[in-house]
């Protein structure tokens, strides 16, 4: 068969896209997924896509998930790309999680505390048994209701803080860096580290956090508090000069209480790890808090040898959009470079083939 | 694409990238960090090159996009379409007609001119990255022009294998000062960078670096005086156009070891065949 | 700084929190001389070595270095690039643990040639010749030039580190317990080698050791440290044969008992 230089890349791509669109739709006789269904009934997927996409918009996230056939990293990627096109017209005031409309609030360091242990809608105490009744439509029994607490619920870490048992929160009022505008450079300040973790891959942070618990850079963590609920987003428009409420978002916050630091002469205090994620995302917030504290090893004079403690390693590899792009780019043609390698190996093999003959001749 | 600015990026972003490009041109071979944006193509698939092209492209430009030297590989098609949709510029497959050429892993065979810009897609801008993974440390090494580590790697290759084993992304010294990764072009292409009349721009989106080689700049591949760099290619002629001076792709034609070698630069090969056809008439 | 000294520390102090690691330390090093700093662990001797070589900053006091042109430099006021260049050319540092300094993934030849290449050597043949020559000088079989350090014994690793350090003919070498962790016969051979090389190449050495016998064998002058302070200093034989300070007397007598 005569060789003809390959053409038709454009047509192949069009065909691939058309096929994928068919696969995405699936069986045409089955009802098509609605964005309201995804946003309403796959809320955790939406939360993850928003967190890693760095964009809070439940409907857009639902659309991205539909478009990506449920591949959440692909969905986060769609959101990130969309985010790039959005003009930035201002920034919000720091969100005050102390004023959160709590739906869930638990602390592992106190049996009870002001505001109580509010279990909220959690999988934590379920038995992981497949519920076959969910295979068919069903309407759940209405859950019990009660009046929501109105008072501002203090954080468990603030309770420790009153006795100066825990380190302070850090300096306030400084302009934080912006990872989405400037490239990350090392050494990276805590603001940039937390930003990177907030948009980092949940699985990666989970694994690193887990590794610290198993001995790779342990920090004796306790869950000081996890709280989840709605917070108000405020901004101060320059024309008005005062703060206005532009909406609510759901966030999950985790404060870890870690290994105390001190000596005979310096009063010991507990140290902190912090995690914050869009939506209901405890695994993410907890992993983030464990890794945050691990990365502060040098600050506390600890030897930074474990993977979770190596700031450059963690921050360079936690962005799954970057990671998947580079890993998957290996599928792109590399035959030009491979050809060079082929020729190099052939040349070296030829050189080796010559030598044994020379040795025999001696 | 409704609602998108010319070339997709907004003007502020383009300005930021152009500032980075100017710094890069002022310090040949030195990596300039820039605030890379997420693009609609994945990191690792040319976002750096795309951002550089988007920032230098104007409505009167003619764009050529190649991958592995070919205009019709899937990614080249994808990127060319992206610019056709977001910028509406003229596109071409002919090297001599293009004012901006975006490339992945090859330099066109045809000599480029002063009025052309070559934009390289770069996966890993740091030439020392395999020897020293810490960017904080490589930054220091560049600042001190401390490139002993790379020279040691070449020494090790010669000691163990009798020759330098690097066959692509072969490190070069630019303007006698900065060690640079030329991107994963085959070592065969390295000599083309030396004294090139066109402006060469390098974009790494995921790693967030831009660097440049201004026209007519000194670019030398690292070597030893007694083991000089050699640009090598497969020792064959192109099976389609007969060229003996171009980089060749190896095509497997049957399962009995049948092989055909053809020019990787599809435009170069096609124009040689067209010229031959005309001459034959 | 008096005429002709190569390196001088003046009233150098350093504290780590409440621990006073160095208190008002003064010393001088002359070209071509071997100066031993001895003391038990915790005396501050390694801290002092790290400080005068620029790895640590003093809280008070200064360290002065005289370059080959005779110009004086404050080691801690030097810009980072200049200090790094110094460490790669005029200065050398032999670590107690050779694995810290050597590249375990690079062949012996590559390790020895690296400083030459860092300085711009570009002839493979010459670099290789220099590497072979230095391997011979430190009594490593030159046939091992393409072997990896992980196949070397502890004593060989230390000798390789020395070759790697001396290949650029530094004027000043810092040594931190160069024979630490090696068994006695290996130590003796290594000390002999160091003494020969240092004398032949006219290198100044600042050497830290807890072992008084090492000081006696190698050093022209000795500095005795205790609790961060210099308690006695002078010609090695004089100090060790006729110690004045109580602590020096204790050190010397414990050697005799050993």
Tab-separated table of C-alpha atoms in Angstrom, chain A:
chain	number	residue	atom	x	y	z
A	1	UNK	CA	0.000	0.000	0.000
A	2	UNK	CA	1.495	3.293	-1.046
A	3	UNK	CA	2.009	5.762	1.743
A	4	UNK	CA	0.017	8.938	1.517
A	5	UNK	CA	0.844	11.772	3.868
A	6	UNK	CA	-1.890	11.763	6.517
A	7	UNK	CA	-4.510	14.470	6.208
A	8	UNK	CA	-7.914	14.985	7.725
A	9	UNK	CA	-7.065	15.977	11.286
A	10	UNK	CA	-9.913	18.522	11.227
A	11	UNK	CA	-12.517	16.010	10.170
A	12	UNK	CA	-11.336	13.520	12.774
A	13	UNK	CA	-11.738	16.119	15.516
A	14	UNK	CA	-15.238	17.052	14.379
A	15	UNK	CA	-16.250	13.406	14.323
A	16	UNK	CA	-14.783	12.837	17.772
A	17	UNK	CA	-16.739	15.778	19.179
A	18	UNK	CA	-19.975	14.569	17.609
A	19	UNK	CA	-19.511	11.085	19.002
A	20	UNK	CA	-18.761	12.471	22.441
A	21	UNK	CA	-21.901	14.600	22.366
A	22	UNK	CA	-23.923	11.462	21.650
A	23	UNK	CA	-22.269	9.618	24.519
A	24	UNK	CA	-22.882	12.510	26.830
A	25	UNK	CA	-26.602	12.464	26.042
A	26	UNK	CA	-26.727	8.718	26.446
A	27	UNK	CA	-29.899	6.815	25.676
A	28	UNK	CA	-32.216	9.349	23.984
A	29	UNK	CA	-35.253	7.641	25.445
A	30	UNK	CA	-34.067	8.411	28.970
A	31	UNK	CA	-34.975	11.844	30.314
A	32	UNK	CA	-32.202	14.409	29.882
A	33	UNK	CA	-30.547	15.706	33.045
A	34	UNK	CA	-31.701	19.126	34.099
A	35	UNK	CA	-29.337	21.624	35.679
A	36	UNK	CA	-31.790	21.973	38.570
A	37	UNK	CA	-31.529	18.233	39.160
A	38	UNK	CA	-27.760	18.289	39.198
A	39	UNK	CA	-27.560	21.365	41.398
A	40	UNK	CA	-30.305	20.088	43.666
A	41	UNK	CA	-29.559	16.369	43.941
A	42	UNK	CA	-25.792	16.162	43.277
A	43	UNK	CA	-24.893	19.066	45.521
A	44	UNK	CA	-21.583	17.609	46.716
A	45	UNK	CA	-20.368	17.256	43.148
A	46	UNK	CA	-21.354	20.859	42.541
A	47	UNK	CA	-19.492	21.938	45.677
A	48	UNK	CA	-16.317	20.214	44.569
A	49	UNK	CA	-16.458	21.602	41.040
A	50	UNK	CA	-16.931	25.110	42.463
A	51	UNK	CA	-14.076	24.753	44.938
A	52	UNK	CA	-11.556	23.448	42.441
A	53	UNK	CA	-12.920	25.667	39.684
A	54	UNK	CA	-12.396	28.620	42.029
A	55	UNK	CA	-15.816	30.007	41.099
A	56	UNK	CA	-18.981	30.118	43.225
A	57	UNK	CA	-21.961	29.623	40.949
A	58	UNK	CA	-24.089	26.525	41.500
A	59	UNK	CA	-25.874	26.692	38.168
A	60	UNK	CA	-22.685	27.132	36.142
A	61	UNK	CA	-21.098	24.286	38.075
A	62	UNK	CA	-24.117	22.097	37.313
A	63	UNK	CA	-23.776	22.940	33.645
A	64	UNK	CA	-20.087	22.118	33.722
A	65	UNK	CA	-20.792	18.777	35.382
A	66	UNK	CA	-23.392	17.949	32.756
A	67	UNK	CA	-21.038	18.950	29.965
A	68	UNK	CA	-18.236	16.880	31.492
A	69	UNK	CA	-20.422	13.800	31.964
A	70	UNK	CA	-19.724	13.879	35.684
A	71	UNK	CA	-15.934	14.127	35.410
A	72	UNK	CA	-15.399	16.646	38.205
A	73	UNK	CA	-11.882	17.688	37.270
A	74	UNK	CA	-13.039	18.335	33.714
A	75	UNK	CA	-15.946	20.328	35.170
A	76	UNK	CA	-13.604	22.377	37.379
A	77	UNK	CA	-11.488	23.045	34.303
A	78	UNK	CA	-14.519	24.384	32.420
A	79	UNK	CA	-15.256	26.705	35.324
A	80	UNK	CA	-11.665	27.919	35.523
A	81	UNK	CA	-11.589	28.703	31.819
A	82	UNK	CA	-14.862	30.577	32.165
A	83	UNK	CA	-13.511	32.429	35.166
A	84	UNK	CA	-10.628	33.764	33.087
A	85	UNK	CA	-13.075	35.639	30.885
A	86	UNK	CA	-14.879	37.377	33.747
A	87	UNK	CA	-13.900	40.974	34.438
A	88	UNK	CA	-13.040	41.705	38.035
A	89	UNK	CA	-14.820	44.762	39.331
A	90	UNK	CA	-13.898	44.626	42.992
A	91	UNK	CA	-13.196	42.414	45.947
A	92	UNK	CA	-15.270	41.256	48.886
A	93	UNK	CA	-14.697	42.038	52.511
A	94	UNK	CA	-13.282	39.061	54.428
A	95	UNK	CA	-16.139	36.690	55.129
A	96	UNK	CA	-17.053	36.541	58.836
A	97	UNK	CA	-17.599	32.889	59.627
A	98	UNK	CA	-18.450	33.783	63.203
A	99	UNK	CA	-21.717	35.169	61.830
A	100	UNK	CA	-22.429	32.040	59.823
A	101	UNK	CA	-25.990	30.760	59.591
A	102	UNK	CA	-25.006	27.392	60.996
A	103	UNK	CA	-26.366	24.208	59.552
A	104	UNK	CA	-23.675	22.041	61.077
A	105	UNK	CA	-21.205	22.703	63.846
A	106	UNK	CA	-19.126	20.133	65.703
A	107	UNK	CA	-16.071	20.259	67.932
A	108	UNK	CA	-13.927	17.309	68.966
A	109	UNK	CA	-12.079	19.115	71.745
A	110	UNK	CA	-15.024	19.911	73.986
A	111	UNK	CA	-17.864	17.611	74.929
A	112	UNK	CA	-20.158	20.578	74.892
A	113	UNK	CA	-19.632	24.250	74.245
A	114	UNK	CA	-21.646	27.428	73.731
A	115	UNK	CA	-23.794	26.937	70.646
A	116	UNK	CA	-23.839	23.174	71.152
A	117	UNK	CA	-22.854	20.272	68.938
A	118	UNK	CA	-25.102	20.638	65.895
A	119	UNK	CA	-24.854	17.520	63.781
A	120	UNK	CA	-26.561	18.911	60.725
A	121	UNK	CA	-27.065	16.931	57.493
A	122	UNK	CA	-24.157	14.507	57.685
A	123	UNK	CA	-23.197	11.035	56.463
A	124	UNK	CA	-20.969	10.577	59.482
A	125	UNK	CA	-23.240	8.301	61.480
A	126	UNK	CA	-24.890	6.449	58.624
A	127	UNK	CA	-24.201	2.798	58.056
A	128	UNK	CA	-22.726	2.458	54.610
A	129	UNK	CA	-25.372	0.087	53.359
A	130	UNK	CA	-26.725	0.581	49.880
A	131	UNK	CA	-30.283	1.777	50.144
A	132	UNK	CA	-32.161	0.049	47.350
A	133	UNK	CA	-35.249	2.076	47.950
A	134	UNK	CA	-33.395	4.949	46.319
A	135	UNK	CA	-33.475	3.038	43.027
A	136	UNK	CA	-37.045	4.188	42.667
A	137	UNK	CA	-38.451	7.632	43.266
A	138	UNK	CA	-39.185	8.231	46.903
A	139	UNK	CA	-40.082	11.078	49.131
A	140	UNK	CA	-38.159	11.181	52.440
A	141	UNK	CA	-39.992	11.644	55.758
A	142	UNK	CA	-39.863	15.296	56.771
A	143	UNK	CA	-37.041	15.897	59.265
A	144	UNK	CA	-37.759	17.471	62.638
A	145	UNK	CA	-37.510	21.225	62.771
A	146	UNK	CA	-36.676	23.758	65.461
A	147	UNK	CA	-36.042	27.445	65.791
A	148	UNK	CA	-32.526	28.365	64.625
A	149	UNK	CA	-30.245	29.936	67.212
A	150	UNK	CA	-29.919	33.634	66.643
A	151	UNK	CA	-26.886	34.447	68.688
A	152	UNK	CA	-23.399	34.672	67.293
A	153	UNK	CA	-21.731	31.355	68.034
A	154	UNK	CA	-18.108	31.742	69.174
A	155	UNK	CA	-15.487	29.498	67.660
A	156	UNK	CA	-13.924	26.766	69.772
A	157	UNK	CA	-10.530	28.244	68.925
A	158	UNK	CA	-11.681	31.576	70.333
A	159	UNK	CA	-12.565	29.803	73.593
A	160	UNK	CA	-8.966	28.614	73.809
A	161	UNK	CA	-7.862	32.033	72.709
A	162	UNK	CA	-9.416	33.729	75.754
A	163	UNK	CA	-6.870	31.927	77.920
A	164	UNK	CA	-4.111	32.536	75.377
A	165	UNK	CA	-3.855	28.756	75.011
A	166	UNK	CA	-3.696	28.946	71.253
A	167	UNK	CA	-1.562	31.077	68.952
A	168	UNK	CA	-3.167	34.142	67.456
A	169	UNK	CA	-4.866	34.252	64.114
A	170	UNK	CA	-2.108	36.095	62.339
A	171	UNK	CA	-1.763	39.709	61.244
A	172	UNK	CA	-4.866	41.389	59.810
A	173	UNK	CA	-5.249	44.254	57.421
A	174	UNK	CA	-2.435	43.231	55.105
A	175	UNK	CA	-3.185	43.010	51.411
A	176	UNK	CA	-3.181	39.317	50.496
A	177	UNK	CA	-1.432	38.108	47.368
A	178	UNK	CA	-3.516	36.835	44.462
A	179	UNK	CA	-2.620	33.457	43.053
A	180	UNK	CA	-4.961	33.860	40.104
A	181	UNK	CA	-3.140	36.960	38.896
A	182	UNK	CA	0.497	36.456	39.863
A	183	UNK	CA	2.563	33.325	39.476
A	184	UNK	CA	3.485	31.534	42.674
A	185	UNK	CA	7.027	32.171	43.848
A	186	UNK	CA	8.853	30.604	46.774
A	187	UNK	CA	9.041	31.237	49.658
A	188	UNK	CA	5.275	31.606	49.590
A	189	UNK	CA	3.443	33.458	52.335
A	190	UNK	CA	0.611	31.807	54.234
A	191	UNK	CA	-2.013	33.760	52.267
A	192	UNK	CA	-0.836	32.276	48.969
A	193	UNK	CA	-0.421	28.816	50.463
A	194	UNK	CA	-3.989	28.800	51.718
A	195	UNK	CA	-5.267	30.045	48.361
A	196	UNK	CA	-3.465	27.238	46.588
A	197	UNK	CA	-4.871	24.672	49.001
A	198	UNK	CA	-8.402	26.061	48.724
A	199	UNK	CA	-8.398	25.414	44.988
A	200	UNK	CA	-6.230	22.309	45.234
A	201	UNK	CA	-7.293	18.768	44.510
A	202	UNK	CA	-9.303	17.238	47.328
A	203	UNK	CA	-7.764	13.787	46.823
A	204	UNK	CA	-4.230	15.075	46.932
A	205	UNK	CA	-4.836	17.073	50.116
A	206	UNK	CA	-6.679	14.177	51.671
A	207	UNK	CA	-3.750	11.848	51.014
A	208	UNK	CA	-1.169	14.316	52.298
A	209	UNK	CA	-3.242	15.049	55.395
A	210	UNK	CA	-3.603	11.328	55.976
A	211	UNK	CA	0.139	10.865	55.637
A	212	UNK	CA	0.744	13.325	58.473
A	213	UNK	CA	-1.488	11.234	60.685
A	214	UNK	CA	0.493	8.125	59.860
A	215	UNK	CA	3.849	9.541	60.806
A	216	UNK	CA	5.030	11.539	57.819
A	217	UNK	CA	5.295	14.865	59.582
A	218	UNK	CA	2.760	14.461	62.382
A	219	UNK	CA	1.352	17.489	64.187
A	220	UNK	CA	-0.986	15.843	66.761
A	221	UNK	CA	-4.127	17.375	65.299
A	222	UNK	CA	-7.513	17.778	66.966
A	223	UNK	CA	-10.604	19.119	65.272
A	224	UNK	CA	-11.149	22.333	67.172
A	225	UNK	CA	-14.226	23.015	65.122
A	226	UNK	CA	-15.949	22.327	61.848
A	227	UNK	CA	-18.754	24.616	60.863
A	228	UNK	CA	-20.838	24.635	57.687
A	229	UNK	CA	-23.538	27.019	56.642
A	230	UNK	CA	-24.292	30.254	54.858
A	231	UNK	CA	-22.201	33.393	55.144
A	232	UNK	CA	-22.886	36.826	53.812
A	233	UNK	CA	-20.619	38.236	51.109
A	234	UNK	CA	-20.174	41.969	51.427
A	235	UNK	CA	-18.342	44.530	49.389
A	236	UNK	CA	-17.683	48.245	49.764
A	237	UNK	CA	-18.400	49.999	46.458
A	238	UNK	CA	-16.159	53.078	46.141
A	239	UNK	CA	-19.165	55.257	45.288
A	240	UNK	CA	-20.982	54.349	48.515
A	241	UNK	CA	-18.139	54.018	50.994
A	242	UNK	CA	-20.016	51.487	53.129
A	243	UNK	CA	-20.512	47.747	52.906
A	244	UNK	CA	-23.427	46.237	51.002
A	245	UNK	CA	-24.636	42.660	51.080
A	246	UNK	CA	-24.257	41.109	47.617
A	247	UNK	CA	-25.341	37.560	48.468
A	248	UNK	CA	-24.840	34.406	50.459
A	249	UNK	CA	-22.517	31.531	49.891
A	250	UNK	CA	-22.209	28.202	51.660
A	251	UNK	CA	-18.804	27.401	53.082
A	252	UNK	CA	-17.227	24.782	55.303
A	253	UNK	CA	-14.592	25.890	57.766
A	254	UNK	CA	-12.231	23.675	59.742
A	255	UNK	CA	-9.999	24.841	62.569
A	256	UNK	CA	-7.442	22.254	63.600
A	257	UNK	CA	-5.741	22.542	66.968
A	258	UNK	CA	-2.226	21.203	66.697
A	259	UNK	CA	0.945	20.378	68.563
A	260	UNK	CA	1.736	22.983	71.121
A	261	UNK	CA	4.968	24.883	71.000
A	262	UNK	CA	6.859	26.377	73.915
A	263	UNK	CA	9.516	25.682	76.522
A	264	UNK	CA	10.442	26.250	80.158
A	265	UNK	CA	10.731	29.928	79.476
A	266	UNK	CA	8.260	30.500	76.617
A	267	UNK	CA	4.659	29.630	77.674
A	268	UNK	CA	3.389	26.828	75.420
A	269	UNK	CA	0.474	27.415	73.115
A	270	UNK	CA	-1.408	25.211	70.709
A	271	UNK	CA	-0.789	25.895	67.056
A	272	UNK	CA	-3.288	26.123	64.220
A	273	UNK	CA	-4.175	24.632	60.896
A	274	UNK	CA	-6.928	26.195	58.811
A	275	UNK	CA	-9.186	24.951	56.063
A	276	UNK	CA	-11.981	26.648	54.130
A	277	UNK	CA	-13.917	25.372	51.113
A	278	UNK	CA	-16.966	26.317	49.082
A	279	UNK	CA	-20.122	24.342	49.829
A	280	UNK	CA	-20.419	21.375	52.133
A	281	UNK	CA	-16.909	19.955	51.891
A	282	UNK	CA	-15.537	18.662	55.174
A	283	UNK	CA	-13.052	16.212	53.766
A	284	UNK	CA	-11.512	19.053	51.762
A	285	UNK	CA	-11.494	21.538	54.633
A	286	UNK	CA	-9.948	19.004	57.003
A	287	UNK	CA	-7.297	17.846	54.566
A	288	UNK	CA	-6.476	21.462	53.877
A	289	UNK	CA	-6.121	22.246	57.580
A	290	UNK	CA	-3.795	19.300	58.166
A	291	UNK	CA	-1.585	20.259	55.240
A	292	UNK	CA	-1.633	23.953	56.176
A	293	UNK	CA	-0.195	23.136	59.572
A	294	UNK	CA	2.311	20.649	58.170
A	295	UNK	CA	3.638	23.294	55.791
A	296	UNK	CA	4.280	25.622	58.723
A	297	UNK	CA	6.900	23.237	60.076
A	298	UNK	CA	9.828	25.609	59.572
A	299	UNK	CA	7.969	28.448	61.238
A	300	UNK	CA	7.908	26.332	64.387
A	301	UNK	CA	11.470	25.100	64.116
A	302	UNK	CA	10.381	21.615	63.120
A	303	UNK	CA	12.398	19.633	60.605
A	304	UNK	CA	10.540	19.748	57.301
A	305	UNK	CA	11.300	16.324	55.845
A	306	UNK	CA	7.906	14.739	55.175
A	307	UNK	CA	6.167	15.319	51.825
A	308	UNK	CA	3.302	17.269	53.418
A	309	UNK	CA	5.848	19.602	55.023
A	310	UNK	CA	7.640	20.455	51.798
A	311	UNK	CA	5.982	23.633	50.696
A	312	UNK	CA	7.348	23.690	47.164
A	313	UNK	CA	6.353	20.060	46.595
A	314	UNK	CA	2.816	20.487	47.917
A	315	UNK	CA	2.005	23.780	46.206
A	316	UNK	CA	3.525	22.833	42.863
A	317	UNK	CA	1.422	19.695	42.588
A	318	UNK	CA	-1.909	20.453	44.274
A	319	UNK	CA	-3.608	22.141	41.323
A	320	UNK	CA	-5.381	19.331	39.493
A	321	UNK	CA	-6.077	21.452	36.427
A	322	UNK	CA	-2.358	21.963	35.930
A	323	UNK	CA	-1.682	18.355	36.825
A	324	UNK	CA	-4.213	16.815	34.506
A	325	UNK	CA	-3.166	19.090	31.674
A	326	UNK	CA	0.432	18.059	31.914
A	327	UNK	CA	-0.151	14.406	32.615
A	328	UNK	CA	-2.658	14.073	29.809
A	329	UNK	CA	-0.566	16.074	27.376
A	330	UNK	CA	1.575	12.965	27.082
A	331	UNK	CA	-1.145	11.745	24.721
A	332	UNK	CA	-0.228	14.483	22.263
A	333	UNK	CA	2.133	13.510	19.475
A	334	UNK	CA	5.728	13.318	20.647
A	335	UNK	CA	6.983	11.402	17.684
A	336	UNK	CA	9.490	14.029	16.622
A	337	UNK	CA	11.363	13.829	19.937
A	338	UNK	CA	10.920	10.076	20.049
A	339	UNK	CA	12.508	9.881	16.634
A	340	UNK	CA	15.572	11.666	17.999
A	341	UNK	CA	15.727	9.186	20.855
A	342	UNK	CA	15.356	6.272	18.445
A	343	UNK	CA	18.234	7.527	16.342
A	344	UNK	CA	20.372	8.157	19.420
A	345	UNK	CA	19.775	4.656	20.746
A	346	UNK	CA	20.468	3.144	17.325
A	347	UNK	CA	23.753	5.069	17.145
A	348	UNK	CA	24.816	3.990	20.627
A	349	UNK	CA	23.953	0.380	19.874
A	350	UNK	CA	26.005	0.595	16.690
A	351	UNK	CA	28.941	1.955	18.696
A	352	UNK	CA	28.711	-0.930	21.149
A	353	UNK	CA	28.574	-3.456	18.312
A	354	UNK	CA	31.896	-2.120	16.998
A	355	UNK	CA	33.826	-2.310	20.285
A	356	UNK	CA	33.683	-6.059	21.043
A	357	UNK	CA	35.296	-6.673	17.676
A	358	UNK	CA	38.135	-4.270	18.579
A	359	UNK	CA	38.688	-6.053	21.911
A	360	UNK	CA	38.906	-9.428	20.216
A	361	UNK	CA	41.522	-8.036	17.866
A	362	UNK	CA	43.911	-7.130	20.709
